[in-house]
mmCIF file of C-alpha atoms in Angstrom:
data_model
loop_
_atom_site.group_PDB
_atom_site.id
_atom_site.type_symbol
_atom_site.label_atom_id
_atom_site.label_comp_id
_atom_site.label_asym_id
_atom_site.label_seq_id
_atom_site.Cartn_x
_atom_site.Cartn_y
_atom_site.Cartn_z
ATOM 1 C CA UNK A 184 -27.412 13.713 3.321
ATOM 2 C CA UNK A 185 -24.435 14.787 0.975
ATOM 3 C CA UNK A 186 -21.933 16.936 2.596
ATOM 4 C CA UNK A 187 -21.603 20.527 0.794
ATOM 5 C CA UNK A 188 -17.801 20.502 1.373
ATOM 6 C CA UNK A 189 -16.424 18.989 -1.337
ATOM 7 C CA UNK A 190 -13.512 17.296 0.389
ATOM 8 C CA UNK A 191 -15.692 15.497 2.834
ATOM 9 C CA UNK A 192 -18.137 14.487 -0.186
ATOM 10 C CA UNK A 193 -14.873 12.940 -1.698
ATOM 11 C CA UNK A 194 -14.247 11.089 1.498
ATOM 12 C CA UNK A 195 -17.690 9.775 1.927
ATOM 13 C CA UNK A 196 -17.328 8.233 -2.040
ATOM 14 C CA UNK A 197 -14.162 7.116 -1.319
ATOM 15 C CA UNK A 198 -16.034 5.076 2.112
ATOM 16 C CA UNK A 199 -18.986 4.448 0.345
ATOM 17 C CA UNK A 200 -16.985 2.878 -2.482
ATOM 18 C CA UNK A 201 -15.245 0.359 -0.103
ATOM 19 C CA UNK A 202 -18.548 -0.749 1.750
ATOM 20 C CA UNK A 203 -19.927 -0.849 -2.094
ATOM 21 C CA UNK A 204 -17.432 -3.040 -3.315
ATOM 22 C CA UNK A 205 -18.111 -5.690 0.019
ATOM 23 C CA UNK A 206 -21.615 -5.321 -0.712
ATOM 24 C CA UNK A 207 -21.803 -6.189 -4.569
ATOM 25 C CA UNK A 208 -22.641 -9.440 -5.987
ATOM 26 C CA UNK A 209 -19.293 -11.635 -6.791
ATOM 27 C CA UNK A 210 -20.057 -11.460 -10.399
ATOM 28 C CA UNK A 211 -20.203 -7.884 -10.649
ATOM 29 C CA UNK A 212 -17.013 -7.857 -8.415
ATOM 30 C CA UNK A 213 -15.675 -10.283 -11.373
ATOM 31 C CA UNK A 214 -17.268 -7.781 -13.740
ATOM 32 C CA UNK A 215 -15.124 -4.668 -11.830
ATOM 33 C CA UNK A 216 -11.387 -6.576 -12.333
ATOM 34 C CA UNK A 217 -12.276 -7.445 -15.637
ATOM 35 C CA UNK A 218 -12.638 -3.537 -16.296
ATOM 36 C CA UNK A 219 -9.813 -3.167 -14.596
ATOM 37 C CA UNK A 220 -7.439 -5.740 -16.625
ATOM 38 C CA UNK A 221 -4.114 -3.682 -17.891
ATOM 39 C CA UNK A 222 -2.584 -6.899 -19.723
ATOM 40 C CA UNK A 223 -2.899 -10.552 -20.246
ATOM 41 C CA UNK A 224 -1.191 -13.590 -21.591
ATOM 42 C CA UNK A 225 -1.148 -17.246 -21.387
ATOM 43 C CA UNK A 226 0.580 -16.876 -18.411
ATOM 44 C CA UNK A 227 -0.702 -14.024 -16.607
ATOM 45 C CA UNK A 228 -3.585 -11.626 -15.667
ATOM 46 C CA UNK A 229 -2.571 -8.238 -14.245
ATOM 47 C CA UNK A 230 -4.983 -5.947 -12.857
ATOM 48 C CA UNK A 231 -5.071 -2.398 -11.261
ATOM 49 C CA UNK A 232 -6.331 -3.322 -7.943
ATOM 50 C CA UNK A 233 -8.632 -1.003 -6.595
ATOM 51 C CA UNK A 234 -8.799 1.156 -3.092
ATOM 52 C CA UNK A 235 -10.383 -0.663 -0.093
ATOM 53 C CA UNK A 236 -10.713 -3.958 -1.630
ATOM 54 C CA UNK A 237 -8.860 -7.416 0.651
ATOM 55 C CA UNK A 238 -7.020 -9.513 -1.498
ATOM 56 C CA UNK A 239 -7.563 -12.333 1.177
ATOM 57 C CA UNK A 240 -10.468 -12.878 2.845
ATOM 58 C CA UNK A 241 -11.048 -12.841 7.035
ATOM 59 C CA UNK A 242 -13.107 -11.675 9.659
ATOM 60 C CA UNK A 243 -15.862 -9.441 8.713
ATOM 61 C CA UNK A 244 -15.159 -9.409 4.864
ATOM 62 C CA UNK A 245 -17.701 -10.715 2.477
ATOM 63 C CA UNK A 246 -15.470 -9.846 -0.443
ATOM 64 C CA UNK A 247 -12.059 -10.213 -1.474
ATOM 65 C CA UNK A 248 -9.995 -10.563 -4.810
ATOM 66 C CA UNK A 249 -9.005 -14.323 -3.496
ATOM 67 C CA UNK A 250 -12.575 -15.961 -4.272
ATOM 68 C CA UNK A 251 -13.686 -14.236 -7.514
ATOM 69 C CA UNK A 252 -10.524 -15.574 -9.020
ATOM 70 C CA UNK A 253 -12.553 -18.287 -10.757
ATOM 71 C CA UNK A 254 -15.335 -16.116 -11.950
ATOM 72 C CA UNK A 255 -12.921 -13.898 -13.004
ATOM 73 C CA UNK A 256 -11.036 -16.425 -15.054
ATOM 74 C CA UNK A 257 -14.128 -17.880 -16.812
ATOM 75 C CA UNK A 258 -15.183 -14.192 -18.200
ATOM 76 C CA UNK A 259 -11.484 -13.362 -19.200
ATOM 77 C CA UNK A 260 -11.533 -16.679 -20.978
ATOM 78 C CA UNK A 261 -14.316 -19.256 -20.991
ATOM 79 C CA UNK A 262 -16.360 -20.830 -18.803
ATOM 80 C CA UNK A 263 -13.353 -23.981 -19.070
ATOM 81 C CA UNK A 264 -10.711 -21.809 -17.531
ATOM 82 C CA UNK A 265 -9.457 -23.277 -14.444
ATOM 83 C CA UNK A 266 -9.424 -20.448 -11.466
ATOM 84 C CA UNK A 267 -6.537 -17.599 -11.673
ATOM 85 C CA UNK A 268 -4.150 -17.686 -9.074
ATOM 86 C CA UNK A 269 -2.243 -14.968 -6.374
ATOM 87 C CA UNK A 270 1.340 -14.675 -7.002
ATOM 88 C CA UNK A 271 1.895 -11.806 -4.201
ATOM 89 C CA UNK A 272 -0.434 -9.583 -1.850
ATOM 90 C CA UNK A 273 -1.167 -5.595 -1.675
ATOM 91 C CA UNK A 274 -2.963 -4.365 1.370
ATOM 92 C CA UNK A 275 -6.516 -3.404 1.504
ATOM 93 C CA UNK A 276 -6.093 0.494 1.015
ATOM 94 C CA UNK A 277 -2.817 -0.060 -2.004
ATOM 95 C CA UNK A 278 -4.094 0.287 -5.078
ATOM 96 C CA UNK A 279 -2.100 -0.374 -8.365
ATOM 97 C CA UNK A 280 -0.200 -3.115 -10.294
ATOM 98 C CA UNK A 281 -1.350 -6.610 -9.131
ATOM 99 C CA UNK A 282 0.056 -9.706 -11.108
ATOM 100 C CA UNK A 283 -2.258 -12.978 -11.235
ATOM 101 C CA UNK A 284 -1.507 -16.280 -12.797
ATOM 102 C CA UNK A 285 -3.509 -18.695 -14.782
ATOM 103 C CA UNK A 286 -1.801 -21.501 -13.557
ATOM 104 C CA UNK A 287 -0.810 -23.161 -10.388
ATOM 105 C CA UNK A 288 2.913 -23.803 -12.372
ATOM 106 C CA UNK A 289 3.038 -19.627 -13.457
ATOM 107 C CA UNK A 290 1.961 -18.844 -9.557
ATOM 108 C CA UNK A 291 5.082 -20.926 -8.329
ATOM 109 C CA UNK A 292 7.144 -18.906 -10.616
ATOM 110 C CA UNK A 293 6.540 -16.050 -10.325
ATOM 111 C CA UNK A 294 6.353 -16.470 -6.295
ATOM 112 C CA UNK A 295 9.842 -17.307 -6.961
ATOM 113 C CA UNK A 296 10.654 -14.377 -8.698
ATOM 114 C CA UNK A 297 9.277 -12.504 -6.013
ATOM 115 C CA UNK A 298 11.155 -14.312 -3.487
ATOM 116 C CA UNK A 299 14.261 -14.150 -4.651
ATOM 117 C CA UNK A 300 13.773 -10.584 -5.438
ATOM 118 C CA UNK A 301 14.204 -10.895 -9.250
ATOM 119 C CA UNK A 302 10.755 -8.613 -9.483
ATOM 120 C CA UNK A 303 11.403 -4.913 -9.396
ATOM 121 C CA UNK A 304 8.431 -2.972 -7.668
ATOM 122 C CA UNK A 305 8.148 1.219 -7.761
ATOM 123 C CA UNK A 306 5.628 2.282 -5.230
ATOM 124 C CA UNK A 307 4.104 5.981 -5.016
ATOM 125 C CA UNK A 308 3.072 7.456 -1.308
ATOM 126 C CA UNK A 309 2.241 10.766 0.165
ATOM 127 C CA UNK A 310 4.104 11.269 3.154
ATOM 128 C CA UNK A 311 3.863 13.563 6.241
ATOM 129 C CA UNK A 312 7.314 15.867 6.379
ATOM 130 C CA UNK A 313 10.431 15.843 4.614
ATOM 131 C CA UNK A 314 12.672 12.690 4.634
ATOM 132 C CA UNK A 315 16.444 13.336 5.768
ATOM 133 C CA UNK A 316 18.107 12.807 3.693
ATOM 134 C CA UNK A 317 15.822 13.006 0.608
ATOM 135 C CA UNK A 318 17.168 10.043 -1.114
ATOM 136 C CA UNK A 319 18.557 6.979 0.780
ATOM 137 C CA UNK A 320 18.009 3.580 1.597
ATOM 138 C CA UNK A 321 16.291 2.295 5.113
ATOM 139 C CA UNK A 322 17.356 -1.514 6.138
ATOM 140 C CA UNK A 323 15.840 -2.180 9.467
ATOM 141 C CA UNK A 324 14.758 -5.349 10.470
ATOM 142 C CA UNK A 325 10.751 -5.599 11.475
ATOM 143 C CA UNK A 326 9.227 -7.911 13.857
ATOM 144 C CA UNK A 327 5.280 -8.063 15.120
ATOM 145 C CA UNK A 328 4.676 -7.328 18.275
ATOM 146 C CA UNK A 329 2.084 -6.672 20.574
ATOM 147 C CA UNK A 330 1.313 -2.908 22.121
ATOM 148 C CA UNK A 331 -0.102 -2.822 24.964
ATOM 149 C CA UNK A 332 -2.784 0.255 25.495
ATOM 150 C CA UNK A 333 -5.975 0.938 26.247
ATOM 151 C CA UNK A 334 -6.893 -1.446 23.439
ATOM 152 C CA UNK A 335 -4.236 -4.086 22.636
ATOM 153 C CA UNK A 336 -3.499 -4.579 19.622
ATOM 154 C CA UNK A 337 -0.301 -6.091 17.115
ATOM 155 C CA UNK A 338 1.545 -3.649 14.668
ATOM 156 C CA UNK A 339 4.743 -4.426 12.864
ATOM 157 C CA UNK A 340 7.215 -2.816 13.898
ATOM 158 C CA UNK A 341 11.490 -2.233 13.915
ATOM 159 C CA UNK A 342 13.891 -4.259 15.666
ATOM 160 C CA UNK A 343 17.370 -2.831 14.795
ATOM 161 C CA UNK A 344 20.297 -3.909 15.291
ATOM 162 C CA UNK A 345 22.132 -1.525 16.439
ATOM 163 C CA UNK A 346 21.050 1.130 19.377
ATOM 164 C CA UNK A 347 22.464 4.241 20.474
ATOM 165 C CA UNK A 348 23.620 4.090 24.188
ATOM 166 C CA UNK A 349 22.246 6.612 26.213
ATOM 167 C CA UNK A 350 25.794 7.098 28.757
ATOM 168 C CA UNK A 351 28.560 8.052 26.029
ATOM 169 C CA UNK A 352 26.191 7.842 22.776
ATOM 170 C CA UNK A 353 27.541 5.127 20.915
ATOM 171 C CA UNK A 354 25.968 2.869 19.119
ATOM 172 C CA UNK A 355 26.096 -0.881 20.028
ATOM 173 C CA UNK A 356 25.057 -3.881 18.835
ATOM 174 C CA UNK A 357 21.798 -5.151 20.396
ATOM 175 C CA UNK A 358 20.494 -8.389 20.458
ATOM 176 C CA UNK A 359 18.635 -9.602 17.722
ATOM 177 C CA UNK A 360 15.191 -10.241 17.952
ATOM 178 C CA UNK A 361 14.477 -13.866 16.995
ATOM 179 C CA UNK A 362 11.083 -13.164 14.869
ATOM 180 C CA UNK A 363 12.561 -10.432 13.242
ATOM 181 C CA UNK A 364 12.661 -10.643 9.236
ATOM 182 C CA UNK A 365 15.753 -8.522 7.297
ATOM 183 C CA UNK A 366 13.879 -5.761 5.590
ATOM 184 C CA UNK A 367 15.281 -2.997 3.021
ATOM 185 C CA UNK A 368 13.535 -0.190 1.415
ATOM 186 C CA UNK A 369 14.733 2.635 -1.199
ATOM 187 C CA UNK A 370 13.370 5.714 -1.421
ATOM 188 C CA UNK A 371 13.508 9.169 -3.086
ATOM 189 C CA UNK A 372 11.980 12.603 -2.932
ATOM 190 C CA UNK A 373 10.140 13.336 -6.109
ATOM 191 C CA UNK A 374 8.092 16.550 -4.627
ATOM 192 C CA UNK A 375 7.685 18.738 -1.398
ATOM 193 C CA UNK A 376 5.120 21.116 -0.464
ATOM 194 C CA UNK A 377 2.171 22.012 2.040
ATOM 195 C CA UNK A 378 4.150 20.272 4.989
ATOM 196 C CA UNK A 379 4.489 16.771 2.652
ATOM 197 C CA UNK A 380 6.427 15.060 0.506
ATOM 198 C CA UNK A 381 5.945 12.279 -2.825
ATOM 199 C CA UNK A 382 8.015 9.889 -2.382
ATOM 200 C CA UNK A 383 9.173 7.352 -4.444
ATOM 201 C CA UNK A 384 9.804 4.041 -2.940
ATOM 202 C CA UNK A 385 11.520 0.323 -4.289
ATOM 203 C CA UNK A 386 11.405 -2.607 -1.181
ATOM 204 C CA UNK A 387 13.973 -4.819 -2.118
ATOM 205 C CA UNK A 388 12.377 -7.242 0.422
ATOM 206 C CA UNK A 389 8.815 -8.167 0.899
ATOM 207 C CA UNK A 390 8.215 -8.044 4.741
ATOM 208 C CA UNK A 391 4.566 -7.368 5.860
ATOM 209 C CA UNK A 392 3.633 -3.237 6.062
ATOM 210 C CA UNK A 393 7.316 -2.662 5.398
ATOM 211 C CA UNK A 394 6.805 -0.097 3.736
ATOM 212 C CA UNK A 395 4.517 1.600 6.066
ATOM 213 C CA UNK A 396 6.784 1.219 8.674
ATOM 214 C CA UNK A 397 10.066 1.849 7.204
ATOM 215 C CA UNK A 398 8.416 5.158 6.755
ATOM 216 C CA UNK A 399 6.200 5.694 9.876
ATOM 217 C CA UNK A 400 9.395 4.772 12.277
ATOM 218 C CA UNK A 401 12.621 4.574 10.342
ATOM 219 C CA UNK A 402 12.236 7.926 8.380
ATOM 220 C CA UNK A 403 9.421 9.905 10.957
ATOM 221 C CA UNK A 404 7.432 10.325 7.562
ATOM 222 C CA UNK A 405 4.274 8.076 8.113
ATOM 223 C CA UNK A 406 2.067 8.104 4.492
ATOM 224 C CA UNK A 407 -1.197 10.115 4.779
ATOM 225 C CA UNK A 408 -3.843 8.229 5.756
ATOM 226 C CA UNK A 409 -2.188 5.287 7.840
ATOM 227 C CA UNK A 410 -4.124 5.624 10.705
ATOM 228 C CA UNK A 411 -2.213 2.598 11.587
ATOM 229 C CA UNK A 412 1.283 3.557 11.750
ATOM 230 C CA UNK A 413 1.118 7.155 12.883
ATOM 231 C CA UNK A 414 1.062 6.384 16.577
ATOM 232 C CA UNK A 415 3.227 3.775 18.112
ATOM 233 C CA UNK A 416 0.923 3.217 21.731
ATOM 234 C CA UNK A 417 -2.524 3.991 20.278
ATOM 235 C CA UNK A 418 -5.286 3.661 17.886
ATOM 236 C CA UNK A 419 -5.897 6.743 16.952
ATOM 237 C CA UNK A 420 -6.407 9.254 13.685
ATOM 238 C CA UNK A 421 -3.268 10.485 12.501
ATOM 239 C CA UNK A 422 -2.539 14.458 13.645
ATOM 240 C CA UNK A 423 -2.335 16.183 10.381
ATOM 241 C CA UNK A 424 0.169 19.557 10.498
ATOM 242 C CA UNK A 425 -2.448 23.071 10.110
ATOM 243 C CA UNK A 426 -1.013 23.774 6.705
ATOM 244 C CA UNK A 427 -1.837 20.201 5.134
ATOM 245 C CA UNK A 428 -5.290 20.486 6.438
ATOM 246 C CA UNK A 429 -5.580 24.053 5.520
ATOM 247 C CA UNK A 430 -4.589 22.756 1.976
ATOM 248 C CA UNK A 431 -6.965 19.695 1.924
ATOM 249 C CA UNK A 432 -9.672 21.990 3.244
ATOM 250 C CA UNK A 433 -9.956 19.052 6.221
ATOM 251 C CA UNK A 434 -10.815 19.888 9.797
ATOM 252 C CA UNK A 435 -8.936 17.489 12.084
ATOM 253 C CA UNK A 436 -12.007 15.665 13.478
ATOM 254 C CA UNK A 437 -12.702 14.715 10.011
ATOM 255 C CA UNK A 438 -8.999 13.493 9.190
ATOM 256 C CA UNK A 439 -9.989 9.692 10.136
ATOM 257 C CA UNK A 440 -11.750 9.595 6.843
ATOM 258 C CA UNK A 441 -8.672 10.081 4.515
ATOM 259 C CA UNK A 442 -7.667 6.916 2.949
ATOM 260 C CA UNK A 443 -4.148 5.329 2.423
ATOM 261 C CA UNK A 444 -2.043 7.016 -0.087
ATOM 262 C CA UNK A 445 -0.184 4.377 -0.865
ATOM 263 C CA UNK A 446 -0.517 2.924 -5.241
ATOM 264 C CA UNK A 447 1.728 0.279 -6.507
ATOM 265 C CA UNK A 448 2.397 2.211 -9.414
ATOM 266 C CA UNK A 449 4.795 -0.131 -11.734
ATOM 267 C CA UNK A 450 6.528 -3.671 -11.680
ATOM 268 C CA UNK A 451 8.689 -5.177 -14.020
ATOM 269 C CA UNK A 452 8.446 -8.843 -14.395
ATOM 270 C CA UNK A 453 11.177 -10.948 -15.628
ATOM 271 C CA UNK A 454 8.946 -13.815 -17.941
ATOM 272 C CA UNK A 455 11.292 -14.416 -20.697
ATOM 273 C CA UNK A 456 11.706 -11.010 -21.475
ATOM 274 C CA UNK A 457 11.351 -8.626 -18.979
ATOM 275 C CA UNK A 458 7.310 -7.505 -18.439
ATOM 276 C CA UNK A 459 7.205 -3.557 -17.676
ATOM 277 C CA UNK A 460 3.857 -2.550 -16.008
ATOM 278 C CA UNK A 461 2.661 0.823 -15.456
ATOM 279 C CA UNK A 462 -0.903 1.818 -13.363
ATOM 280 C CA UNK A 463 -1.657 5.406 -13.496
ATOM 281 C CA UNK A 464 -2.544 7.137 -10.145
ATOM 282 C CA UNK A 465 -5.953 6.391 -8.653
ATOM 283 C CA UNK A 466 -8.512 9.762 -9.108
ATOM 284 C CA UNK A 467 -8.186 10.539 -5.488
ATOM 285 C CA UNK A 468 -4.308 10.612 -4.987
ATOM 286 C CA UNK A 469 -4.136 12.637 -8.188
ATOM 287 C CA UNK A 470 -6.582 15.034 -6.232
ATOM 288 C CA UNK A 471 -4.772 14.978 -3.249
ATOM 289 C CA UNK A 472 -1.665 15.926 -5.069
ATOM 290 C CA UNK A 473 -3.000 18.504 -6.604
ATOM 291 C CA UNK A 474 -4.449 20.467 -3.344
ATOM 292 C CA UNK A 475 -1.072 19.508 -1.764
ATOM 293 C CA UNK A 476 0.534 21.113 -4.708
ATOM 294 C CA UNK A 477 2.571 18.644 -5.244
ATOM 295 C CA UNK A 478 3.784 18.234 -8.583
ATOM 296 C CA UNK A 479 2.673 15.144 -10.573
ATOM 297 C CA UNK A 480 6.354 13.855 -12.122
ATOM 298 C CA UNK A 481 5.643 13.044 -15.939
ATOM 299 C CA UNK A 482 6.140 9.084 -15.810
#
């Protein structure tokens, strides 16, 4: 039965496109990336990673961009190629600019890059409300921890280092939490309307969801769609405001379908001469974006 709305016949593509891509054959997965190839070299493959698709592999998943890597090499090159490798990880729901390697040397340096922050990344999300201020930099340390609620569950979350003290209101030092990992994330407002904001964001470290919850907690702006991040104590659908579903022409009941908007949208590798990498905005971000009215910045 296909929905008459239009929005939720979007969101059941969108769906059925995730369970698709777990359901295909790994060849035609293979097939998919190869499609999806922006540039290559004799050092690198890099690919605009599509929505809903693991880069690892785990519980439940029968597909994931970690073991088509040798398929994948063999069409790109010949059926001698030895298997491409991962140099860094997106989530499941980021789409955009992913950077492989052919070799296990190239992985190891480019890793390096990564880790020693050498690779510039510029990531696109929608976000609920208006960041103050609109341009700034968050540096909050995160650590995982457990919450405790009617289901438990672990979500990343901040561990500053300073708090405010609730007697006289100033801010002291508080004691560091001994998992936590140093985490800094730019931002900037590109566009505001219909009760959201584009934002334009550059982590200058790589901690797990930092992004996510840089944004969810540090700035109150969680990015539409992380069903994840928008509550601290539950798992639950994220409450959209009445004028961004008005605009999305979304009943609230139905808001659990709406994917991550969150696209690795360039990255600029330094291989010899610096490597600039652009990956245009996935069909349904664009679409959101435009019933959001927010304006698309020419890139």
């Amino acid at each position: 039965q296909i929905p008459k709305d239009p929005t939720r016949r979007w969101l059941r593509e969108l769906t059925a496109m995730s369970q698709q891509l777990q359901q295909v054959h790994p060849n035609v997965l293979a097939k998919i990336l190869k499609q999806r190839t922006l540039y290559q070299n004799e050092e690198i493959v890099v690919i605009d990673k599509p929505y809903g698709l693991p880069v690892h592999g785990g519980p439940g998943i029968k597909n994931c961009i970690a073991d088509v890597l040798p398929i994948l090499a063999k069409m790109l090159e010949n059926m001698k190629a030895e298997p491409l490798h991962l140099c860094h990880r997106l989530d499941k729901e980021t789409t955009g600019v992913m950077v492989l390697a052919r070799s296990k040397e190239a992985a190891e340096n480019i890793r390096l890059l990564f880790k020693t922050r050498q690779v510039e990344k510029i990531y696109w999300a929608v976000v609920l409300g208006d960041p103050d201020p609109v341009e700034g930099v968050v540096e909050i340390p995160i650590v995982e921890k457990e919450v405790q609620s009617h289901q438990s569950h672990y979500k990343m979350t901040l561990a500053p280092n300073y708090r405010l003290c609730l007697e006289d209101g100033r801010v002291v030092k508080a004691r560091g939490k001994r998992h936590a990992e140093r985490a800094v994330t730019r931002y900037r407002r590109l566009a505001a309307a219909s009760a959201c904001s584009l934002l334009e964001l550059q982590p200058i470290t790589g901690v797990k969801h930092q992004i996510r919850v840089h944004l969810a907690y540090g700035l109150g702006c969680p990015i539409l769609g992380d069903h994840k991040y928008s509550h601290w104590s539950k798992l639950a659908p994220q409450k959209l405001p009445e004028l961004t579903l008005r605009r999305l022409k979304l009943e609230q009941s139905k808001a659990r379908h709406l994917p991550l908007h969150l696209h690795a949208h360039r990255l600029c590798l330094p291989l010899g001469q610096p490597l600039d990498f652009v990956c245009k905005l996935p069909l349904f971000f664009q679409k959101t974006l435009r019933k959001l009215e927010l304006d698309i910045p020419k890139d």
